[in-house]
mmCIF file of C-alpha atoms and ligand atoms in Angstrom:
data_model
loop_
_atom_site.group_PDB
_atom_site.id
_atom_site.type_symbol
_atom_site.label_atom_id
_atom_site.label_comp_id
_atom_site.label_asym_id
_atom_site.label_seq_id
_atom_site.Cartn_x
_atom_site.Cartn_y
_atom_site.Cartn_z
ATOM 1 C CA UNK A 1 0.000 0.000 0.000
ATOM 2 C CA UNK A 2 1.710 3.206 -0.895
ATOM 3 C CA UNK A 3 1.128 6.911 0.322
ATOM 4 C CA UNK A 4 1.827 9.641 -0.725
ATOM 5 C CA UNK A 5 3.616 11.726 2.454
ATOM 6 C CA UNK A 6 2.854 14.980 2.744
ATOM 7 C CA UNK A 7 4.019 18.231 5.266
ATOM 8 C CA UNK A 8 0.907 18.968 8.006
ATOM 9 C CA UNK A 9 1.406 22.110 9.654
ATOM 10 C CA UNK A 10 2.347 22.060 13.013
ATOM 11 C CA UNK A 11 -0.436 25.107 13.495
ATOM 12 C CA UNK A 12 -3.398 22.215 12.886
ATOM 13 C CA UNK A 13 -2.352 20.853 16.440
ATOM 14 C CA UNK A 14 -1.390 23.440 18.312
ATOM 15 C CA UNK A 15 -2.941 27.297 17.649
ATOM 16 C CA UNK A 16 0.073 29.401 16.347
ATOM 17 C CA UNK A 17 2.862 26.770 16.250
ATOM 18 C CA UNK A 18 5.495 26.831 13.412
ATOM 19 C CA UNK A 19 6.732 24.001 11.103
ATOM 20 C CA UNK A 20 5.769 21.092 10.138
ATOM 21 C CA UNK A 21 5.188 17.496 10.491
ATOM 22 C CA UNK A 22 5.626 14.288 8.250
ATOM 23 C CA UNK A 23 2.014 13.055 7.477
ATOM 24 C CA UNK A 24 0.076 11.470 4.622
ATOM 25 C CA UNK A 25 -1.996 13.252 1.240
ATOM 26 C CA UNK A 26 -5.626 12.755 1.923
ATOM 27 C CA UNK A 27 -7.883 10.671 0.068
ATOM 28 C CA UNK A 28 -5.581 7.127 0.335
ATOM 29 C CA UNK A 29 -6.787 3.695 -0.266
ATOM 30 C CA UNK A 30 -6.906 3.486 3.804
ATOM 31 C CA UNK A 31 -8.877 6.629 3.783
ATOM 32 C CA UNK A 32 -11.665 4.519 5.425
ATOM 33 C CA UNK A 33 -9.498 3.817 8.222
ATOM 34 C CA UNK A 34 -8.362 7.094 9.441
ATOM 35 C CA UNK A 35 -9.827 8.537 12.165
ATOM 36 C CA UNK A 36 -12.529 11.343 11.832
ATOM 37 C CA UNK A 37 -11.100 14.516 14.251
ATOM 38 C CA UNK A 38 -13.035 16.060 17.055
ATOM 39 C CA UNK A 39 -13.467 20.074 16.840
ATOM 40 C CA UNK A 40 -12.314 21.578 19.838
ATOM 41 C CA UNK A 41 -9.929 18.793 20.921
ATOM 42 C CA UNK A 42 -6.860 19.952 23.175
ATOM 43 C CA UNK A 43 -3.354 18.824 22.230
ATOM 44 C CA UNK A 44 -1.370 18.070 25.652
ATOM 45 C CA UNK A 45 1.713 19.383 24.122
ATOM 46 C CA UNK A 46 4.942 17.056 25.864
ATOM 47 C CA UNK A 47 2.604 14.614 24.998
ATOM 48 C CA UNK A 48 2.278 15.220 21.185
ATOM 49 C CA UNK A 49 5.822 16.034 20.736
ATOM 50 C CA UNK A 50 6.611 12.659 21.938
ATOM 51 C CA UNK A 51 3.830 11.339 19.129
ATOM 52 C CA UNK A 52 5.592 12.836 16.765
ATOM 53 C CA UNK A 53 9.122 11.809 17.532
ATOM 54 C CA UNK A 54 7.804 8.197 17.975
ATOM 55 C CA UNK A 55 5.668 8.161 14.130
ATOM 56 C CA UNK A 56 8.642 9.787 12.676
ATOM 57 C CA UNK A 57 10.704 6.565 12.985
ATOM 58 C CA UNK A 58 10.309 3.179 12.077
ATOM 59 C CA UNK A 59 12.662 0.892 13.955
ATOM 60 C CA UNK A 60 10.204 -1.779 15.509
ATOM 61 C CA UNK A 61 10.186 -0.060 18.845
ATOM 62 C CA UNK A 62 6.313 0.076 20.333
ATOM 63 C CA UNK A 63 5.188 3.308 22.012
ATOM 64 C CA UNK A 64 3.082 2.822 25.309
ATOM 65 C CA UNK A 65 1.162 5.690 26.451
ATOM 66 C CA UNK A 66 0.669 5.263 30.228
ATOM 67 C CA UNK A 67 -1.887 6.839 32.381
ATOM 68 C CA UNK A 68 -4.959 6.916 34.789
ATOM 69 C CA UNK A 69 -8.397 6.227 33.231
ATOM 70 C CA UNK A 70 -10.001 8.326 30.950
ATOM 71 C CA UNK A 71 -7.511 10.934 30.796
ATOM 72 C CA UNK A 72 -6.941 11.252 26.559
ATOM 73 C CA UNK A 73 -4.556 8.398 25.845
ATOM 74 C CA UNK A 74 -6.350 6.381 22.936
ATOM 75 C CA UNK A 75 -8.106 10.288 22.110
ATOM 76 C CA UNK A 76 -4.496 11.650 21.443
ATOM 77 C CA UNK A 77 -3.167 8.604 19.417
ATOM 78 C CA UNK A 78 -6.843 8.835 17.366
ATOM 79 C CA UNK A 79 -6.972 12.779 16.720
ATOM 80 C CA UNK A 80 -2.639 13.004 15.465
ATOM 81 C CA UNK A 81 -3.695 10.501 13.029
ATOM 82 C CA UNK A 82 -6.951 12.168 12.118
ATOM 83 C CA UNK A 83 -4.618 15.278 11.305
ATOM 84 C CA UNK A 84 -1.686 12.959 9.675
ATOM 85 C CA UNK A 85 -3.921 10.827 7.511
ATOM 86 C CA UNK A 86 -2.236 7.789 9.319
ATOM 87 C CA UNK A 87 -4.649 4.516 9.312
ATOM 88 C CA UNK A 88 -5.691 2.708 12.428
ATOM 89 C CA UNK A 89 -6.603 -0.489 13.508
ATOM 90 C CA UNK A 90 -7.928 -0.855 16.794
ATOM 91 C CA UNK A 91 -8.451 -3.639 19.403
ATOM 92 C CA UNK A 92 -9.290 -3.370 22.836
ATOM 93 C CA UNK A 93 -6.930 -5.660 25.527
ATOM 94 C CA UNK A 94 -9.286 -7.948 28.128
ATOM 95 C CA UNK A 95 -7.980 -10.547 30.354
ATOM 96 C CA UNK A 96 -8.836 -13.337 27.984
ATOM 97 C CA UNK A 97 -7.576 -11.792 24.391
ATOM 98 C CA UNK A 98 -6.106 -14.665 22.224
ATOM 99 C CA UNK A 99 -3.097 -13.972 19.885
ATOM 100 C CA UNK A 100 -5.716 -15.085 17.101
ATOM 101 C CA UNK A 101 -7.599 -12.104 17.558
ATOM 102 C CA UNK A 102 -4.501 -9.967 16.687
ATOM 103 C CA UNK A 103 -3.291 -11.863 13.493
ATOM 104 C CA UNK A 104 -6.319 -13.893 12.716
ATOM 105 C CA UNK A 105 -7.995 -17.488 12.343
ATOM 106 C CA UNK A 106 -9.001 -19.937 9.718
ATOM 107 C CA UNK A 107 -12.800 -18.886 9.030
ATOM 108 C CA UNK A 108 -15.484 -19.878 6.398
ATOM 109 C CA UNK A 109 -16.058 -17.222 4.174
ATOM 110 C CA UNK A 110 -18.447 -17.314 0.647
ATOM 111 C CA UNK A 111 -16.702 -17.635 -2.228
ATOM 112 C CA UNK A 112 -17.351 -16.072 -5.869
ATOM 113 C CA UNK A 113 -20.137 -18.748 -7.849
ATOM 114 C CA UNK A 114 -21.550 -19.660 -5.073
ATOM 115 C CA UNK A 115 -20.515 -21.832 -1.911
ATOM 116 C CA UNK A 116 -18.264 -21.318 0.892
ATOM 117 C CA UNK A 117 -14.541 -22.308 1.697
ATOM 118 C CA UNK A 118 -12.403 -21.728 5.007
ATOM 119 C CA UNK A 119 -9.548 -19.330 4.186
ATOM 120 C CA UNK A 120 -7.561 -17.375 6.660
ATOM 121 C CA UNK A 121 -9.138 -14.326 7.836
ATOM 122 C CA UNK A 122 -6.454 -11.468 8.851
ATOM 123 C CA UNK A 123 -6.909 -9.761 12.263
ATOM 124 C CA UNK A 124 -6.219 -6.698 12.680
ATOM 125 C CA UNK A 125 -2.717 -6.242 13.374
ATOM 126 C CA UNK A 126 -1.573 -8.261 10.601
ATOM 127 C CA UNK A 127 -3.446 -5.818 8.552
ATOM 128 C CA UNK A 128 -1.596 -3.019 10.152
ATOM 129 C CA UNK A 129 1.450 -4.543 9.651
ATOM 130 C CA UNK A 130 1.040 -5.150 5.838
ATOM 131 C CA UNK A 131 -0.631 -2.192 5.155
ATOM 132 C CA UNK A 132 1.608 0.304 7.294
ATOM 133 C CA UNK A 133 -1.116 1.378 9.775
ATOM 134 C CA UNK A 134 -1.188 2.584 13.210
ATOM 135 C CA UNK A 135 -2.000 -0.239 15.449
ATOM 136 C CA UNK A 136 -3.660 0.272 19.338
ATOM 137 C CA UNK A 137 -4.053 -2.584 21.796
ATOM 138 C CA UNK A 138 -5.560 -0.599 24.668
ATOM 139 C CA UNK A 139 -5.683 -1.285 27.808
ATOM 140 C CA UNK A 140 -2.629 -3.730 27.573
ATOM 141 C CA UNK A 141 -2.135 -4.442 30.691
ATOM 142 C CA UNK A 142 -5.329 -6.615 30.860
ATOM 143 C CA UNK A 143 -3.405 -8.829 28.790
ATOM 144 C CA UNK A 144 -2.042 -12.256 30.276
ATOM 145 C CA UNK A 145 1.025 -12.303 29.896
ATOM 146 C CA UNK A 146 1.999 -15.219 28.271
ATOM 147 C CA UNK A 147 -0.335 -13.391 24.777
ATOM 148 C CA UNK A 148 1.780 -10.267 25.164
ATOM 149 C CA UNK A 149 5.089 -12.225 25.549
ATOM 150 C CA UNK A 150 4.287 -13.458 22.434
ATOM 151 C CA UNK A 151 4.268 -10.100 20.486
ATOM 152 C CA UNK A 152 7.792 -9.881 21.086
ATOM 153 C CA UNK A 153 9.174 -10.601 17.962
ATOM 154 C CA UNK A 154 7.208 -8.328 16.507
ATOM 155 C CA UNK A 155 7.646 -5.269 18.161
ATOM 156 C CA UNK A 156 11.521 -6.201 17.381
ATOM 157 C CA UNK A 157 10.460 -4.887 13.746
ATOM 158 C CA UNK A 158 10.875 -8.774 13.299
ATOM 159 C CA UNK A 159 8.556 -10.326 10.032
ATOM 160 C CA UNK A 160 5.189 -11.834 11.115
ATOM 161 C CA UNK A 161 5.278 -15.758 10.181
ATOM 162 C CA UNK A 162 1.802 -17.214 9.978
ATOM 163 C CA UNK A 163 2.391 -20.760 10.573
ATOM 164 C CA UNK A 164 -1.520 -21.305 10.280
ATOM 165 C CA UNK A 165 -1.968 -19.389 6.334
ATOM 166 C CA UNK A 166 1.037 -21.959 5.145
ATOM 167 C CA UNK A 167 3.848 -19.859 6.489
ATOM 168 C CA UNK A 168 2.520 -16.648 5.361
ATOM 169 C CA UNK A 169 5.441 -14.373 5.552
ATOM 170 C CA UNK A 170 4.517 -10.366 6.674
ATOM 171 C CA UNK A 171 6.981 -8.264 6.429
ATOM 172 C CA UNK A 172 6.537 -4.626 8.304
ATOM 173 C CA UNK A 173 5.182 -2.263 6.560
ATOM 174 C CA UNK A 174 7.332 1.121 7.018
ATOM 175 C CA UNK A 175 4.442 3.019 7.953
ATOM 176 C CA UNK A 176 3.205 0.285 10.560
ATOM 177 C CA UNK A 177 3.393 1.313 14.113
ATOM 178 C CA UNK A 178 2.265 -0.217 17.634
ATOM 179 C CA UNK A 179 1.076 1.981 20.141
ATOM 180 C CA UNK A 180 -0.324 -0.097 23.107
ATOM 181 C CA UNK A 181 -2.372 2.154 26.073
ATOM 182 C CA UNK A 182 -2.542 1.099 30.186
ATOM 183 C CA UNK A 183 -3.256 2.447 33.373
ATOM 184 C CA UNK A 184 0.304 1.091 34.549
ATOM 185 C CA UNK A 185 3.284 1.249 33.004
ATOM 186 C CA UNK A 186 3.673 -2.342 32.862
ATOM 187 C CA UNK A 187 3.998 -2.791 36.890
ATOM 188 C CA UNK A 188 0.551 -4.038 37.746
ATOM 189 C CA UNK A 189 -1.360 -1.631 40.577
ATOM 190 C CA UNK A 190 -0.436 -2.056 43.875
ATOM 191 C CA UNK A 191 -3.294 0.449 44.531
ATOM 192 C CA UNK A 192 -6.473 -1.378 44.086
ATOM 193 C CA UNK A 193 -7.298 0.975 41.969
ATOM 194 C CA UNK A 194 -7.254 -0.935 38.473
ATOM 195 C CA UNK A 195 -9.021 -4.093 39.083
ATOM 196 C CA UNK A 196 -8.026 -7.038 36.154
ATOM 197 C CA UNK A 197 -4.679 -5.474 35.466
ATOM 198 C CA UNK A 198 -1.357 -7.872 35.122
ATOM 199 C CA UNK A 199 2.331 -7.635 36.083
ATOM 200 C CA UNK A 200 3.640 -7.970 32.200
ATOM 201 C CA UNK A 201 6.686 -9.189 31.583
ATOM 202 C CA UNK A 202 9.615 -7.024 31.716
ATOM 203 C CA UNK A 203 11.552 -7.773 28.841
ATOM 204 C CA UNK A 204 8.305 -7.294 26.755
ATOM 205 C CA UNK A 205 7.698 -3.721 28.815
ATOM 206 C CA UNK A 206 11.982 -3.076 27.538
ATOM 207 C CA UNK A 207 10.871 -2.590 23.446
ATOM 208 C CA UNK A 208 8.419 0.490 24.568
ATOM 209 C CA UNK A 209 9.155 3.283 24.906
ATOM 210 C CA UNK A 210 7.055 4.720 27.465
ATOM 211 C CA UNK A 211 5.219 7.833 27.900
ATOM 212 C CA UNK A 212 2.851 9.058 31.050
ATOM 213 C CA UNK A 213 -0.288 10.855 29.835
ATOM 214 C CA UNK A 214 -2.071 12.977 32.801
ATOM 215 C CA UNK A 215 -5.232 14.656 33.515
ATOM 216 C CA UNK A 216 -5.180 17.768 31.005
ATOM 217 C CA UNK A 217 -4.287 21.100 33.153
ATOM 218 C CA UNK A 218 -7.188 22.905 34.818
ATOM 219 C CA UNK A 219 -6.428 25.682 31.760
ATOM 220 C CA UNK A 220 -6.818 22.868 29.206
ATOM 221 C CA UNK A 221 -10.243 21.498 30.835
ATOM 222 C CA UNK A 222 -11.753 24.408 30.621
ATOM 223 C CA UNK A 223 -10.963 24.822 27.645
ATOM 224 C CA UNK A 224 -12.296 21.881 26.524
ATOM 225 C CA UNK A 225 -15.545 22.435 27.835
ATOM 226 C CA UNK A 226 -15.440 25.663 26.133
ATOM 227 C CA UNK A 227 -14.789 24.066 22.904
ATOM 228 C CA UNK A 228 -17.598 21.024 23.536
ATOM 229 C CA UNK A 229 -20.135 23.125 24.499
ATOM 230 C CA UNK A 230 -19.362 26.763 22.901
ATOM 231 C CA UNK A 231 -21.485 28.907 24.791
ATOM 232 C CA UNK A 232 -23.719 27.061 26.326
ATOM 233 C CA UNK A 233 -22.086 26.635 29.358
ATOM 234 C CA UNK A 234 -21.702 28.938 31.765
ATOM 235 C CA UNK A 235 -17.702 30.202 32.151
ATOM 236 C CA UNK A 236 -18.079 30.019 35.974
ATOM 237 C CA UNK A 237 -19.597 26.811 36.158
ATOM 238 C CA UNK A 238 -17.298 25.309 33.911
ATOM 239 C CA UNK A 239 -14.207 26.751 36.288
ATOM 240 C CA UNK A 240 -15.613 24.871 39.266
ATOM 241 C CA UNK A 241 -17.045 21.819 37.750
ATOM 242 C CA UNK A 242 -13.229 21.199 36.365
ATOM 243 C CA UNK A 243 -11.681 22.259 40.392
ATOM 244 C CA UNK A 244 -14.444 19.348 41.676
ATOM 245 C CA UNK A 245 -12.974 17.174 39.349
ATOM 246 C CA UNK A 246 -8.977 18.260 40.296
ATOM 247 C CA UNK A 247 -10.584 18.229 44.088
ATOM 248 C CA UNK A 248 -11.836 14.386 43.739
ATOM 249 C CA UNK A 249 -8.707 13.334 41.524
ATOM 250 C CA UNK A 250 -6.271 14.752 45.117
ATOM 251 C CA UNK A 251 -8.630 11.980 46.978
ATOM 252 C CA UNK A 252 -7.962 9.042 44.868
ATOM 253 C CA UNK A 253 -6.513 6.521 46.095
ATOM 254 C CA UNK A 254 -4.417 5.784 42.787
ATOM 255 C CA UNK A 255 -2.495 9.108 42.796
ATOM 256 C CA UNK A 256 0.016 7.914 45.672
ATOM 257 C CA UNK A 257 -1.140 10.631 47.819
ATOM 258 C CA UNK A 258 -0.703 9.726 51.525
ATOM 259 C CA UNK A 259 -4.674 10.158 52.835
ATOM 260 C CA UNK A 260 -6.312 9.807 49.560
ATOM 261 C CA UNK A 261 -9.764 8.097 50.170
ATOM 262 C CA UNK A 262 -11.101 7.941 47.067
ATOM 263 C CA UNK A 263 -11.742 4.465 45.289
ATOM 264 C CA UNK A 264 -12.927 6.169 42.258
ATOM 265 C CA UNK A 265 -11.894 8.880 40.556
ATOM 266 C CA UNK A 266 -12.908 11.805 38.353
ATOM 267 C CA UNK A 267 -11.868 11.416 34.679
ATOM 268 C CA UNK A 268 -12.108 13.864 31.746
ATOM 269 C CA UNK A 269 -14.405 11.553 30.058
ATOM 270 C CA UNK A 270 -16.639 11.741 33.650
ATOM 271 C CA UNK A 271 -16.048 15.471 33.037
ATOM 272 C CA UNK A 272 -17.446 15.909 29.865
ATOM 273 C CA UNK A 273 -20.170 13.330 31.057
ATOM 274 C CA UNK A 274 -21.243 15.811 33.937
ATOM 275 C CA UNK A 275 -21.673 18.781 31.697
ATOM 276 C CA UNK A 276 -23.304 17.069 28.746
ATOM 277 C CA UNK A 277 -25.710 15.699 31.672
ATOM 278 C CA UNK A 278 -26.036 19.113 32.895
ATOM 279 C CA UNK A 279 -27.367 20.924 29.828
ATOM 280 C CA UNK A 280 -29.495 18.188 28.825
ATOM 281 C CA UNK A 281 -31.716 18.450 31.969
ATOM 282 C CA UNK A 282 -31.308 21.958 32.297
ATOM 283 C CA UNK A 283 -34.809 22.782 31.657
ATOM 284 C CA UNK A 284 -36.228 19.500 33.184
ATOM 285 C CA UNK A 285 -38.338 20.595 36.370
ATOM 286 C CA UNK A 286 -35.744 18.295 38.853
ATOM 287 C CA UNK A 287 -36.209 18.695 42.840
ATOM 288 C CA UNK A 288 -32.771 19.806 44.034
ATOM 289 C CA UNK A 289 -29.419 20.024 42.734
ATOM 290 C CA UNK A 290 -29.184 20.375 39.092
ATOM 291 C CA UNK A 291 -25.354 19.659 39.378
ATOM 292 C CA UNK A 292 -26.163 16.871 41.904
ATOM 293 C CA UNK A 293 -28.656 15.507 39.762
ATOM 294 C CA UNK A 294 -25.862 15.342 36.395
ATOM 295 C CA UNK A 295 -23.184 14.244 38.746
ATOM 296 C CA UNK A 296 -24.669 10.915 40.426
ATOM 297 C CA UNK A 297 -25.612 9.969 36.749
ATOM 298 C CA UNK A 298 -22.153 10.845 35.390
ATOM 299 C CA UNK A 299 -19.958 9.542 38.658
ATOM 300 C CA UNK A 300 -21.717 8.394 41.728
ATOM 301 C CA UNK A 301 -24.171 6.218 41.299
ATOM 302 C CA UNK A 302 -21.102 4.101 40.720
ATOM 303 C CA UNK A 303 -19.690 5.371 44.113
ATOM 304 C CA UNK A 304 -20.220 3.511 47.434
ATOM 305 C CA UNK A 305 -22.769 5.601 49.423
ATOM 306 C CA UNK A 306 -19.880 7.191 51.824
ATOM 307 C CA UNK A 307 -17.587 8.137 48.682
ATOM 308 C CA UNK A 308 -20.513 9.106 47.173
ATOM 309 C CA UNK A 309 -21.337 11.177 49.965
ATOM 310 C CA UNK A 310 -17.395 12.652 50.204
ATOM 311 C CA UNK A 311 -17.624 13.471 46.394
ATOM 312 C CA UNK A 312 -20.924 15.902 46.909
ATOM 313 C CA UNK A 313 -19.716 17.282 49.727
ATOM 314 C CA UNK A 314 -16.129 18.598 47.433
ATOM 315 C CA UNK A 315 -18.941 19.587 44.983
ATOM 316 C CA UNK A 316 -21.077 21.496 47.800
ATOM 317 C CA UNK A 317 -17.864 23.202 49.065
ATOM 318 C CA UNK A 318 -16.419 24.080 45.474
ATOM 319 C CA UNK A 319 -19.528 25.556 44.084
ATOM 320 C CA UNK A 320 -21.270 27.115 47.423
ATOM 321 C CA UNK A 321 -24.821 28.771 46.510
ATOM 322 C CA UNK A 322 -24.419 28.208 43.285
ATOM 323 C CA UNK A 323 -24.866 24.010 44.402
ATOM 324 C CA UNK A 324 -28.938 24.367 44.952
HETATM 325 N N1 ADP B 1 -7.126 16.976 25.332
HETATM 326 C C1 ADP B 1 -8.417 16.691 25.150
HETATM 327 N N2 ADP B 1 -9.221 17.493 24.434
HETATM 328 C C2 ADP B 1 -10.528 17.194 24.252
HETATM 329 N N3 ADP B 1 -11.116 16.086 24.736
HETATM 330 C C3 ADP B 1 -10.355 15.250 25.444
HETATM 331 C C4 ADP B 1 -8.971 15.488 25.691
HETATM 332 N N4 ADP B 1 -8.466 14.475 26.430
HETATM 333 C C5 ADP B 1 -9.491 13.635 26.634
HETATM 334 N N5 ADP B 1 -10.621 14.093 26.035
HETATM 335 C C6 ADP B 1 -11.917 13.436 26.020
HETATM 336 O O1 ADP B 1 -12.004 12.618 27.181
HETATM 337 C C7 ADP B 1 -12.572 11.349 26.865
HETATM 338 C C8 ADP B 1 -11.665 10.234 27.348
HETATM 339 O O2 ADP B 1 -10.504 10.147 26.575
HETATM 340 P P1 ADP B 1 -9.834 8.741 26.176
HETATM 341 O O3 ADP B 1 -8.810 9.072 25.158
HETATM 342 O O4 ADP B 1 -10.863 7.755 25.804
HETATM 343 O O5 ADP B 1 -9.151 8.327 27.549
HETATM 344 P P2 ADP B 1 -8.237 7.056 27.894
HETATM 345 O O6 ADP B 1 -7.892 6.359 26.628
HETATM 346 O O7 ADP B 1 -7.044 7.649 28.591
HETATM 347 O O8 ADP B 1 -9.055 6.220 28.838
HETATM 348 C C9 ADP B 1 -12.815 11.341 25.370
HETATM 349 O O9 ADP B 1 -14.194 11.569 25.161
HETATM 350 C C10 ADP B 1 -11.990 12.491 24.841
HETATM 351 O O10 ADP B 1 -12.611 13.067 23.744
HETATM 352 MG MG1 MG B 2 -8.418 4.359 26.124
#
């Protein structure tokens, strides 16, 4: 699959920013496959530069983007390819994710005049990997072990041999890259916090290179509210709707602060969640706390009753008046 590179201004990503970056012409045979980009999404800017250098080579290396839940990780991969033209394939890491579902399976598929015959069916990284896509396993460290073990070889930049499709040979595909997502880097949780996720195997963790993803700023938050919702929410109650989220994140008992309480915590997604909640009921005749109301349905119905309890209270505090 060949195409055509192309220079992307740096000033698509970031307001005002000079230069340029490597990316693809538009309109592609893999068109299909590249992401569609959100309007008024925020690029964390250590984070993107880091992107960049990583898509700008090609020497088998993966690139894990580390982080706590719901803070932009598979968003940032999805919206620099958006801009770059870059194809994805996608698959989403679970506890019981067989290496099949990566590079594929014998299946029974029609054939032209009628009938049906098993042929091999390619998943979706071997896809990447011939075509020269972006691939994302998120949520890696779901994996067992043993599966991600296995994708040593190739994130080597070693060829993929498919013993099953008579030794099918793949060779990498200059433009393929793996980009794998987690809530750890690779160490398991010693927190609680991240139920299901796995101690991975060092050596395998050794061919990332790694990069921690946080919460956006306070700035950035409100910014992206501003850009979700242009106008239609109110600058103030933006401000303190992003400081009860900053307020509940301090309590949670994944940020290795001494104290923390928190079980759950109080993600951009959950962020967006609350507002979008917000507006939509903001005519509705509701008894109460409009904000209360759009927060248990974004966050706390989820919450044991006492963290639920905690959480309001932050909100109570944070807003004042303005709470009823
Ligand atoms: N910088 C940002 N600008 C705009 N929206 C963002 C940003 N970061 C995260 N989001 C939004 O937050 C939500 C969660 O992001 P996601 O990438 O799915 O998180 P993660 O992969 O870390 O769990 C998405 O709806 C995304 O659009
Ligand atoms: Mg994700």
């Amino acid at each position: 699959m060949t195409m055509q590179t192309q220079k992307i201004e740096l000033s698509v990503f970031v307001p005002g920013a000079q230069g340029t970056v490597m990316g693809f012409a538009p309109g592609h045979e893999l068109s299909s496959f590249v992401p569609k980009p959100t309007t008024g999404y925020q690029f964390p800017k250590t984070a993107l530069r880091d992107m960049f250098a990583f898509l700008g080579r090609a020497d088998g290396d993966g690139l894990f983007l580390s982080g706590p839940t719901g803070c932009g990780k598979t968003s940032l991969i999805l919206e620099v390819a958006a801009r770059l033209n870059w194809p994805v394939r996608r698959v989403n890491g679970h506890a019981r994710l067989e290496v099949h579902e990566l590079i594929g399976s014998m299946s029974l598929a029609p054939v032209k005049g009628g009938g049906a015959a098993t042929r091999f069916q390619h998943g979706p990284l071997a896809m990447a990997m011939r075509e020269g896509s972006i691939f994302i396993l998120d949520e890696i460290d779901l994996l067992d072990p043993a599966i991600s073990a296995g994708l040593n070889a190739i994130l080597e930049g070693n060829p993929l041999v498919i013993a099953e499709n008579g030794g099918e040979v793949i060779v990498p595909h200059p433009n393929f890259r793996f980009i794998a997502t987690g809530n750890t880097a690779g160490l398991g949780d010693d927190t609680g916090a991240y139920a299901g996720t796995v101690t991975q195997n060092l050596a395998y963790m050794d061919r990332f290179w790694v990069v921690q993803v946080g919460y956006p700023t306070q700035d950035v938050e409100e910014q992206i509210l501003e850009a979700r919702f242009s106008g239609l929410l109110d600058q103030r109650i933006a401000t303190s709707m992003v400081r009860v989220a900053n307020a509940v994140r301090e309590q949670f008992i994944g940020t290795g602060n001494a104290g923390a309480t928190l079980s759950i915590t109080f993600s951009t997604r959950t962020l967006i969640r609350w507002a979008q909640i917000l507006l939509h009921i903001s005519r509705s005749p509701i008894e109460g706390s409009k904000l209360e109301y759009a927060l248990d349905r974004a966050l706390t119905m989820r919450a044991r009753p006492h963290e639920r309890e905690a959480i309001v209270q932050i909100g109570r505090s944070i807003f004042g008046s303005a709470w009823t």
